[in-house]
Each structure stands twice: as C-alpha cells, then as structure tokens.
Amino acid sequence: MFKSQTSLDLTPRTCLAVSLVYCMGADGEIDPEEVGHLISVLGRNATRQQLDAAVRYARATQPGQFLADAAPRLRPEQKLCIILNMIDSAMADGEAEPAEQQLIMQFAQAFGLSEADLTPYFKALVAKNDRAVLDR
C-alpha cells in the first residue's frame, strides 16, 4: 500500500544521491560539510524534491536491498564514480568514521571493487582532502 512512497527510479544519478545519503548518515550524524558535498555533487540542476525523494528512499530501504536493486543497473564506471564520491563525502569532515568505512566497503564489495582496486584512488582523495598542508 505504501510502496509508491518509497519507490524511486534508480537512475545512475539517483543511485549516487541515495548512496551519499546512506554515507552521510552512517555515523549517526550529518555534518554540514557532507551536505555541502552532496549538493555540489548533485549539481545545480538537482531539485529539493529529488533530494527529498533520495532521503525518503534511504530511510525506508536497507542498504543491502538498495545494492541488490541498483548494482545490476550500473556500469562499472558508474559504480566507481559512486564509490569515489562516497569516500570523498566520508572524508569531507576530516576523517572517515568506522561506520562510514564499513558502509563504503559493503558498497565496494557489492559493486565488485576490491580494496586493492580502490587504493590508488583513496590515496589521491586523501591528498586532495589534506588541506592542512596549505598551512604548513
């Protein structure tokens, strides 16, 4: 009866939004930096309704179910894009919390990406987000 309220067209861009919402909420708190990252990633054409729909879907759907539904619809480069944006979002507030790290690895595994596959990208994102070097 309520299915229509939580159904969502899982386009690649929608999958990115939902994945970032899961990542933002993984540690139990949503930081302003994470919200800013989400908005910047979704772009200026994203609407409040699209964001609200992604949040409603993420609240109503367990990540495992989302991954089972989304993974087969995504091409490898789309999966990589989503994972890298999740890592970047998790690091936006300084450091990825353990719950965020676990969620990202759950997504990576479901997307067929190993830790070794992600290591070079992770190193690049660490360097990108280490703005403390600008003050040294």
mmCIF file with all atom_site columns, C-alpha atoms in Angstrom:
data_model
loop_
_atom_site.group_PDB
_atom_site.id
_atom_site.type_symbol
_atom_site.label_atom_id
_atom_site.label_alt_id
_atom_site.label_comp_id
_atom_site.label_asym_id
_atom_site.label_entity_id
_atom_site.label_seq_id
_atom_site.pdbx_PDB_ins_code
_atom_site.Cartn_x
_atom_site.Cartn_y
_atom_site.Cartn_z
_atom_site.occupancy
_atom_site.B_iso_or_equiv
_atom_site.pdbx_formal_charge
_atom_site.auth_seq_id
_atom_site.auth_comp_id
_atom_site.auth_asym_id
_atom_site.auth_atom_id
_atom_site.pdbx_PDB_model_num
ATOM 1   C CA . MET A 1 1   ? 0.000  0.000  0.000   1.00 0.00 ? 1   MET A CA 1
ATOM 2   C CA . PHE A 1 2   ? 2.783  2.469  0.866   1.00 0.00 ? 2   PHE A CA 1
ATOM 3   C CA . LYS A 1 3   ? 5.245  1.132  -1.722  1.00 0.00 ? 3   LYS A CA 1
ATOM 4   C CA . SER A 1 4   ? 4.765  4.115  -4.030  1.00 0.00 ? 4   SER A CA 1
ATOM 5   C CA . GLN A 1 5   ? 6.077  6.463  -1.331  1.00 0.00 ? 5   GLN A CA 1
ATOM 6   C CA . THR A 1 6   ? 9.427  4.717  -1.162  1.00 0.00 ? 6   THR A CA 1
ATOM 7   C CA . SER A 1 7   ? 9.852  3.595  -4.771  1.00 0.00 ? 7   SER A CA 1
ATOM 8   C CA . LEU A 1 8   ? 12.412 5.506  -6.738  1.00 0.00 ? 8   LEU A CA 1
ATOM 9   C CA . ASP A 1 9   ? 13.663 5.341  -10.304 1.00 0.00 ? 9   ASP A CA 1
ATOM 10  C CA . LEU A 1 10  ? 17.195 4.091  -9.713  1.00 0.00 ? 10  LEU A CA 1
ATOM 11  C CA . THR A 1 11  ? 18.984 6.013  -12.424 1.00 0.00 ? 11  THR A CA 1
ATOM 12  C CA . PRO A 1 12  ? 22.774 6.317  -12.027 1.00 0.00 ? 12  PRO A CA 1
ATOM 13  C CA . ARG A 1 13  ? 22.410 9.883  -10.717 1.00 0.00 ? 13  ARG A CA 1
ATOM 14  C CA . THR A 1 14  ? 19.692 8.839  -8.282  1.00 0.00 ? 14  THR A CA 1
ATOM 15  C CA . CYS A 1 15  ? 21.865 5.928  -7.140  1.00 0.00 ? 15  CYS A CA 1
ATOM 16  C CA . LEU A 1 16  ? 24.652 8.420  -6.442  1.00 0.00 ? 16  LEU A CA 1
ATOM 17  C CA . ALA A 1 17  ? 22.316 10.606 -4.371  1.00 0.00 ? 17  ALA A CA 1
ATOM 18  C CA . VAL A 1 18  ? 20.972 7.664  -2.361  1.00 0.00 ? 18  VAL A CA 1
ATOM 19  C CA . SER A 1 19  ? 24.480 6.266  -1.807  1.00 0.00 ? 19  SER A CA 1
ATOM 20  C CA . LEU A 1 20  ? 25.678 9.613  -0.488  1.00 0.00 ? 20  LEU A CA 1
ATOM 21  C CA . VAL A 1 21  ? 22.661 9.876  1.815   1.00 0.00 ? 21  VAL A CA 1
ATOM 22  C CA . TYR A 1 22  ? 23.491 6.437  3.245   1.00 0.00 ? 22  TYR A CA 1
ATOM 23  C CA . CYS A 1 23  ? 27.113 7.502  3.663   1.00 0.00 ? 23  CYS A CA 1
ATOM 24  C CA . MET A 1 24  ? 26.206 10.791 5.324   1.00 0.00 ? 24  MET A CA 1
ATOM 25  C CA . GLY A 1 25  ? 24.018 9.042  7.875   1.00 0.00 ? 25  GLY A CA 1
ATOM 26  C CA . ALA A 1 26  ? 26.288 6.053  8.530   1.00 0.00 ? 26  ALA A CA 1
ATOM 27  C CA . ASP A 1 27  ? 27.976 7.593  11.567  1.00 0.00 ? 27  ASP A CA 1
ATOM 28  C CA . GLY A 1 28  ? 24.712 8.814  13.076  1.00 0.00 ? 28  GLY A CA 1
ATOM 29  C CA . GLU A 1 29  ? 25.294 12.468 12.317  1.00 0.00 ? 29  GLU A CA 1
ATOM 30  C CA . ILE A 1 30  ? 25.172 14.539 9.177   1.00 0.00 ? 30  ILE A CA 1
ATOM 31  C CA . ASP A 1 31  ? 27.841 17.212 9.096   1.00 0.00 ? 31  ASP A CA 1
ATOM 32  C CA . PRO A 1 32  ? 27.442 20.479 7.153   1.00 0.00 ? 32  PRO A CA 1
ATOM 33  C CA . GLU A 1 33  ? 30.482 19.545 5.049   1.00 0.00 ? 33  GLU A CA 1
ATOM 34  C CA . GLU A 1 34  ? 28.743 16.344 3.959   1.00 0.00 ? 34  GLU A CA 1
ATOM 35  C CA . VAL A 1 35  ? 25.579 18.224 2.991   1.00 0.00 ? 35  VAL A CA 1
ATOM 36  C CA . GLY A 1 36  ? 27.686 20.684 1.020   1.00 0.00 ? 36  GLY A CA 1
ATOM 37  C CA . HIS A 1 37  ? 29.432 17.821 -0.745  1.00 0.00 ? 37  HIS A CA 1
ATOM 38  C CA . LEU A 1 38  ? 26.105 16.196 -1.616  1.00 0.00 ? 38  LEU A CA 1
ATOM 39  C CA . ILE A 1 39  ? 24.736 19.415 -3.077  1.00 0.00 ? 39  ILE A CA 1
ATOM 40  C CA . SER A 1 40  ? 27.898 20.072 -5.082  1.00 0.00 ? 40  SER A CA 1
ATOM 41  C CA . VAL A 1 41  ? 27.958 16.522 -6.456  1.00 0.00 ? 41  VAL A CA 1
ATOM 42  C CA . LEU A 1 42  ? 24.318 16.548 -7.492  1.00 0.00 ? 42  LEU A CA 1
ATOM 43  C CA . GLY A 1 43  ? 24.829 19.817 -9.348  1.00 0.00 ? 43  GLY A CA 1
ATOM 44  C CA . ARG A 1 44  ? 22.793 22.934 -9.776  1.00 0.00 ? 44  ARG A CA 1
ATOM 45  C CA . ASN A 1 45  ? 20.037 21.159 -11.704 1.00 0.00 ? 45  ASN A CA 1
ATOM 46  C CA . ALA A 1 46  ? 19.165 18.975 -8.723  1.00 0.00 ? 46  ALA A CA 1
ATOM 47  C CA . THR A 1 47  ? 15.881 19.879 -7.097  1.00 0.00 ? 47  THR A CA 1
ATOM 48  C CA . ARG A 1 48  ? 14.805 19.801 -3.486  1.00 0.00 ? 48  ARG A CA 1
ATOM 49  C CA . GLN A 1 49  ? 12.201 17.210 -4.473  1.00 0.00 ? 49  GLN A CA 1
ATOM 50  C CA . GLN A 1 50  ? 14.906 14.902 -5.879  1.00 0.00 ? 50  GLN A CA 1
ATOM 51  C CA . LEU A 1 51  ? 16.965 15.245 -2.713  1.00 0.00 ? 51  LEU A CA 1
ATOM 52  C CA . ASP A 1 52  ? 13.916 14.652 -0.508  1.00 0.00 ? 52  ASP A CA 1
ATOM 53  C CA . ALA A 1 53  ? 12.993 11.556 -2.561  1.00 0.00 ? 53  ALA A CA 1
ATOM 54  C CA . ALA A 1 54  ? 16.518 10.152 -2.126  1.00 0.00 ? 54  ALA A CA 1
ATOM 55  C CA . VAL A 1 55  ? 16.368 10.746 1.632   1.00 0.00 ? 55  VAL A CA 1
ATOM 56  C CA . ARG A 1 56  ? 12.924 9.124  1.923   1.00 0.00 ? 56  ARG A CA 1
ATOM 57  C CA . TYR A 1 57  ? 14.113 6.122  -0.087  1.00 0.00 ? 57  TYR A CA 1
ATOM 58  C CA . ALA A 1 58  ? 17.279 5.731  2.023   1.00 0.00 ? 58  ALA A CA 1
ATOM 59  C CA . ARG A 1 59  ? 15.257 5.892  5.245   1.00 0.00 ? 59  ARG A CA 1
ATOM 60  C CA . ALA A 1 60  ? 12.810 3.244  4.016   1.00 0.00 ? 60  ALA A CA 1
ATOM 61  C CA . THR A 1 61  ? 15.264 0.871  2.324   1.00 0.00 ? 61  THR A CA 1
ATOM 62  C CA . GLN A 1 62  ? 18.154 -1.030 3.869   1.00 0.00 ? 62  GLN A CA 1
ATOM 63  C CA . PRO A 1 63  ? 21.480 -0.570 2.054   1.00 0.00 ? 63  PRO A CA 1
ATOM 64  C CA . GLY A 1 64  ? 21.634 -4.274 1.197   1.00 0.00 ? 64  GLY A CA 1
ATOM 65  C CA . GLN A 1 65  ? 18.300 -4.096 -0.632  1.00 0.00 ? 65  GLN A CA 1
ATOM 66  C CA . PHE A 1 66  ? 19.355 -0.912 -2.425  1.00 0.00 ? 66  PHE A CA 1
ATOM 67  C CA . LEU A 1 67  ? 22.586 -2.584 -3.540  1.00 0.00 ? 67  LEU A CA 1
ATOM 68  C CA . ALA A 1 68  ? 20.731 -5.668 -4.777  1.00 0.00 ? 68  ALA A CA 1
ATOM 69  C CA . ASP A 1 69  ? 18.431 -3.427 -6.832  1.00 0.00 ? 69  ASP A CA 1
ATOM 70  C CA . ALA A 1 70  ? 20.997 -0.852 -8.005  1.00 0.00 ? 70  ALA A CA 1
ATOM 71  C CA . ALA A 1 71  ? 24.180 -2.829 -8.736  1.00 0.00 ? 71  ALA A CA 1
ATOM 72  C CA . PRO A 1 72  ? 22.840 -4.690 -11.781 1.00 0.00 ? 72  PRO A CA 1
ATOM 73  C CA . ARG A 1 73  ? 21.676 -1.393 -13.326 1.00 0.00 ? 73  ARG A CA 1
ATOM 74  C CA . LEU A 1 74  ? 25.056 0.333  -13.090 1.00 0.00 ? 74  LEU A CA 1
ATOM 75  C CA . ARG A 1 75  ? 28.036 0.112  -15.428 1.00 0.00 ? 75  ARG A CA 1
ATOM 76  C CA . PRO A 1 76  ? 31.500 -0.380 -13.858 1.00 0.00 ? 76  PRO A CA 1
ATOM 77  C CA . GLU A 1 77  ? 32.484 3.271  -14.342 1.00 0.00 ? 77  GLU A CA 1
ATOM 78  C CA . GLN A 1 78  ? 29.243 4.397  -12.666 1.00 0.00 ? 78  GLN A CA 1
ATOM 79  C CA . LYS A 1 79  ? 29.925 2.113  -9.698  1.00 0.00 ? 79  LYS A CA 1
ATOM 80  C CA . LEU A 1 80  ? 33.446 3.517  -9.372  1.00 0.00 ? 80  LEU A CA 1
ATOM 81  C CA . CYS A 1 81  ? 32.116 7.081  -9.562  1.00 0.00 ? 81  CYS A CA 1
ATOM 82  C CA . ILE A 1 82  ? 29.628 6.378  -6.770  1.00 0.00 ? 82  ILE A CA 1
ATOM 83  C CA . ILE A 1 83  ? 32.235 4.733  -4.513  1.00 0.00 ? 83  ILE A CA 1
ATOM 84  C CA . LEU A 1 84  ? 34.748 7.545  -5.017  1.00 0.00 ? 84  LEU A CA 1
ATOM 85  C CA . ASN A 1 85  ? 32.105 10.151 -4.207  1.00 0.00 ? 85  ASN A CA 1
ATOM 86  C CA . MET A 1 86  ? 31.157 8.192  -1.092  1.00 0.00 ? 86  MET A CA 1
ATOM 87  C CA . ILE A 1 87  ? 34.816 8.149  0.015   1.00 0.00 ? 87  ILE A CA 1
ATOM 88  C CA . ASP A 1 88  ? 35.121 11.866 -0.693  1.00 0.00 ? 88  ASP A CA 1
ATOM 89  C CA . SER A 1 89  ? 31.927 12.571 1.256   1.00 0.00 ? 89  SER A CA 1
ATOM 90  C CA . ALA A 1 90  ? 33.065 10.471 4.216   1.00 0.00 ? 90  ALA A CA 1
ATOM 91  C CA . MET A 1 91  ? 36.333 12.394 4.297   1.00 0.00 ? 91  MET A CA 1
ATOM 92  C CA . ALA A 1 92  ? 34.682 15.805 3.868   1.00 0.00 ? 92  ALA A CA 1
ATOM 93  C CA . ASP A 1 93  ? 34.558 16.383 7.628   1.00 0.00 ? 93  ASP A CA 1
ATOM 94  C CA . GLY A 1 94  ? 38.200 15.405 8.121   1.00 0.00 ? 94  GLY A CA 1
ATOM 95  C CA . GLU A 1 95  ? 38.216 11.643 8.592   1.00 0.00 ? 95  GLU A CA 1
ATOM 96  C CA . ALA A 1 96  ? 36.017 8.732  7.569   1.00 0.00 ? 96  ALA A CA 1
ATOM 97  C CA . GLU A 1 97  ? 34.362 7.258  10.651  1.00 0.00 ? 97  GLU A CA 1
ATOM 98  C CA . PRO A 1 98  ? 34.422 3.450  11.116  1.00 0.00 ? 98  PRO A CA 1
ATOM 99  C CA . ALA A 1 99  ? 30.700 3.142  10.243  1.00 0.00 ? 99  ALA A CA 1
ATOM 100 C CA . GLU A 1 100 ? 31.281 5.114  7.043   1.00 0.00 ? 100 GLU A CA 1
ATOM 101 C CA . GLN A 1 101 ? 34.273 2.941  6.175   1.00 0.00 ? 101 GLN A CA 1
ATOM 102 C CA . GLN A 1 102 ? 32.228 -0.238 6.704   1.00 0.00 ? 102 GLN A CA 1
ATOM 103 C CA . LEU A 1 103 ? 29.396 1.065  4.542   1.00 0.00 ? 103 LEU A CA 1
ATOM 104 C CA . ILE A 1 104 ? 31.777 2.050  1.755   1.00 0.00 ? 104 ILE A CA 1
ATOM 105 C CA . MET A 1 105 ? 33.386 -1.387 1.799   1.00 0.00 ? 105 MET A CA 1
ATOM 106 C CA . GLN A 1 106 ? 29.911 -3.007 1.720   1.00 0.00 ? 106 GLN A CA 1
ATOM 107 C CA . PHE A 1 107 ? 29.122 -0.960 -1.396  1.00 0.00 ? 107 PHE A CA 1
ATOM 108 C CA . ALA A 1 108 ? 32.519 -1.683 -2.951  1.00 0.00 ? 108 ALA A CA 1
ATOM 109 C CA . GLN A 1 109 ? 32.046 -5.413 -2.441  1.00 0.00 ? 109 GLN A CA 1
ATOM 110 C CA . ALA A 1 110 ? 28.537 -5.309 -3.927  1.00 0.00 ? 110 ALA A CA 1
ATOM 111 C CA . PHE A 1 111 ? 29.923 -3.354 -6.878  1.00 0.00 ? 111 PHE A CA 1
ATOM 112 C CA . GLY A 1 112 ? 32.750 -5.853 -7.406  1.00 0.00 ? 112 GLY A CA 1
ATOM 113 C CA . LEU A 1 113 ? 35.542 -3.495 -6.329  1.00 0.00 ? 113 LEU A CA 1
ATOM 114 C CA . SER A 1 114 ? 38.302 -4.705 -4.019  1.00 0.00 ? 114 SER A CA 1
ATOM 115 C CA . GLU A 1 115 ? 40.269 -2.646 -1.535  1.00 0.00 ? 115 GLU A CA 1
ATOM 116 C CA . ALA A 1 116 ? 43.282 -3.046 -3.840  1.00 0.00 ? 116 ALA A CA 1
ATOM 117 C CA . ASP A 1 117 ? 41.224 -1.620 -6.732  1.00 0.00 ? 117 ASP A CA 1
ATOM 118 C CA . LEU A 1 118 ? 40.395 1.444  -4.652  1.00 0.00 ? 118 LEU A CA 1
ATOM 119 C CA . THR A 1 119 ? 43.796 2.065  -3.018  1.00 0.00 ? 119 THR A CA 1
ATOM 120 C CA . PRO A 1 120 ? 45.241 4.433  -5.662  1.00 0.00 ? 120 PRO A CA 1
ATOM 121 C CA . TYR A 1 121 ? 42.028 6.451  -5.744  1.00 0.00 ? 121 TYR A CA 1
ATOM 122 C CA . PHE A 1 122 ? 41.893 6.544  -1.965  1.00 0.00 ? 122 PHE A CA 1
ATOM 123 C CA . LYS A 1 123 ? 45.452 7.903  -1.787  1.00 0.00 ? 123 LYS A CA 1
ATOM 124 C CA . ALA A 1 124 ? 44.535 10.622 -4.273  1.00 0.00 ? 124 ALA A CA 1
ATOM 125 C CA . LEU A 1 125 ? 41.443 11.593 -2.261  1.00 0.00 ? 125 LEU A CA 1
ATOM 126 C CA . VAL A 1 126 ? 43.458 11.687 0.973   1.00 0.00 ? 126 VAL A CA 1
ATOM 127 C CA . ALA A 1 127 ? 45.918 14.073 -0.685  1.00 0.00 ? 127 ALA A CA 1
ATOM 128 C CA . LYS A 1 128 ? 43.062 16.176 -2.081  1.00 0.00 ? 128 LYS A CA 1
ATOM 129 C CA . ASN A 1 129 ? 41.359 16.485 1.299   1.00 0.00 ? 129 ASN A CA 1
ATOM 130 C CA . ASP A 1 130 ? 44.508 17.145 3.358   1.00 0.00 ? 130 ASP A CA 1
ATOM 131 C CA . ARG A 1 131 ? 44.175 20.909 3.301   1.00 0.00 ? 131 ARG A CA 1
ATOM 132 C CA . ALA A 1 132 ? 46.365 21.176 6.397   1.00 0.00 ? 132 ALA A CA 1
ATOM 133 C CA . VAL A 1 133 ? 49.353 21.063 4.044   1.00 0.00 ? 133 VAL A CA 1
ATOM 134 C CA . LEU A 1 134 ? 48.341 24.535 2.902   1.00 0.00 ? 134 LEU A CA 1
ATOM 135 C CA . ASP A 1 135 ? 49.076 25.885 6.374   1.00 0.00 ? 135 ASP A CA 1
ATOM 136 C CA . ARG A 1 136 ? 52.463 24.239 6.826   1.00 0.00 ? 136 ARG A CA 1
#
